[in-house]
C-alpha angles and dihedrals in degrees: 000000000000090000093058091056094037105081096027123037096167119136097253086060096052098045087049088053096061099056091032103052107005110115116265112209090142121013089237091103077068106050084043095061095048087055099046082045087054091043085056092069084059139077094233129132117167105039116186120230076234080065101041099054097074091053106046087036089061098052079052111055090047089073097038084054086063092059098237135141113272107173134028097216117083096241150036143147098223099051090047085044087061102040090044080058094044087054100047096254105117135034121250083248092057094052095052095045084059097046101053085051101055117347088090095044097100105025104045091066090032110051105085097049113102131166104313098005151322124301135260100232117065126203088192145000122222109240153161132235116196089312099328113109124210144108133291109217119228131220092255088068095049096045081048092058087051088059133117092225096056092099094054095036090056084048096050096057087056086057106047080035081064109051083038100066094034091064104049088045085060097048084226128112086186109068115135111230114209134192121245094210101199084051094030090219136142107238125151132201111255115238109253134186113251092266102053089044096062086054098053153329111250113212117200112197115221116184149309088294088226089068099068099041101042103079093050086062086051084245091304144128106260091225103039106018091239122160108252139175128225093205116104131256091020121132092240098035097151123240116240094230135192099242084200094037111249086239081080098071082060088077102046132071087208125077105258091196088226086160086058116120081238090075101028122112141178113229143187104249098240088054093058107031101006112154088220094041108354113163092216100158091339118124114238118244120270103254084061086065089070086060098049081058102051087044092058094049090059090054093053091055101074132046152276129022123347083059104067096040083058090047098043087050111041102019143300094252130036096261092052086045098053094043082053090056101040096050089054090052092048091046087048084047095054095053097051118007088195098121126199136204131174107255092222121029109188130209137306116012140207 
């Protein structure tokens, strides 16, 4: 976690620190980011938790619409709040009674921790004005919104929102995500008893795979550096790439797992498939090993369930983790010797 912030203390980092590694034990960090997100189009300062309560409860009630888990503990007033209004039992007005009473009680105080401490910048402060409670916002929330990685800020918390919640509605912090390829989408197979296993096979679709991954590239392109969006249509939408190409499975009888989140990037599109120095099938050069690495740790860091599909794949400690790496590049060496580097790389990694 130390290492993510270390190089580059900038406010997209830190904001991407707090939905990437904070602790979940609930997915309002989540809906509170979207709203603050939201606040910081605005001119506002002072906003009142009374203000607050229609915003945050919306991001919320577009996941507890999907019928998925949203907090690990067995009860809560809020989230029965919300599910009593998805189900026409309560007015608006009652939901958001009950939201500005206790949906902020365990996220206002909380947003900002993450492993081994809160962070320096701050995107709000929690404050009183005469007896209305609420937040100031402060300037680093409104630069952040005039910032070229909103979009995909805004993007990547959907998708962590996403693996979050599926998790925990699974019970299973196991579960091995995979990579639909023609999608390019995370999904994984649903644990069945024998018997219903021998019916049918449940998928479960995740996310746009390039949500998840995306924050933990900064927003960049994994070769160059440059920035890169993981929206579609856009000049610089960013390519999912093998960082060992898939033309190496062609020389193996096991099964290599190249479609494995372990050896999956997001890259700029001239790095991948560039006229002038595109990779195509090429190996990266060895120093960019290092980074896949570093990538993956990250990963790692933070929780459910991208984690544990890293960990049951490539080891279960960072030794184990880079042998793992490094056989597979020699192996992919081995095949094809034709080696491949960005010819630019800009400023400030990841």
């Amino acid at each position: 976690m130390n290492n993510y912030l270390e190089n580059d203390n900038t406010l997209e980092s830190n904001f991407r620190s707090i939905y990437l590694f904070g602790r979940n034990v609930a997915t309002y960090k989540f809906a509170f980011a979207k709203t603050l997100l939201e606040l910081g189009e605005s001119n506002k300062s002072f906003v009142s938790l009374e203000e607050l309560s229609p915003i945050f409860a919306k991001y919320m009630l577009e996941h507890i619409r999907n019928g998925k888990r949203q907090i690990t503990s067995q009860s809560s007033k809020f989230i029965s709040a919300l599910d009593l209004f998805h189900q026409n039992q309560i007015t608006w007005e009652q939901l958001l009674e009950v939201t500005e009473k206790v949906g902020f009680n365990n996220v206002i105080d909380a947003f900002h921790n993450i492993p081994n401490g809160g962070l320096d910048k701050r995107f709000y402060e929690k404050s009183i004005q005469g007896k209305t409670l609420g937040i100031t916002l402060t300037d680093s929330i409104y630069l952040l919104n005039e910032s070229c990685q909103k979009e995909n800020i805004f993007s990547e918390i959907e998708g962590r929102w996403n693996l979050v919640e599926n998790a925990w509605t699974e019970r299973n912090p196991k579960l091995e995500v995979q990579f639909d390829t023609e999608l390019e989408q995370f999904f994984f197979i649903k644990p069945m008893t024998p018997q219903q296993f021998m019916l049918s096979h449940e998928r479960i679709n995740l996310t746009s795979a390039r949500k998840p991954l995306n924050g933990y590239q900064k927003g960049k392109c994994f070769y160059c550096y440059r920035p890169i969006s993981i929206e579609s249509n856009q000049l610089n939408t960013c390519d999912i790439d093998h960082f060992v190409p898939l033309s190496t499975q062609f020389n193996s009888t096991h099964d290599l797992d190249l479609n494995g989140v372990w050896n999956l990037v997001l890259s700029c599109q001239d790095c991948n498939r560039g006229e002038v120095n595109g990779k195509f099938a090429r190996l990266p050069e060895n120093y960019l090993l290092e980074r896949l690495y570093k990538r993956n740790e990250y990963l790692i860091e933070s929780n459910h369930p991208l984690k544990e599909t890293i960990i049951m794949r490539t080891g279960k400690n960072p030794q184990q983790r880079a042998s793992f790496l490094n056989t597979m590049y020699s192996f992919a060496m081995s095949v094809s010797r034709a080696k491949w580097q960005p010819k630019f790389e800009y400023d400030v990694g990841f």
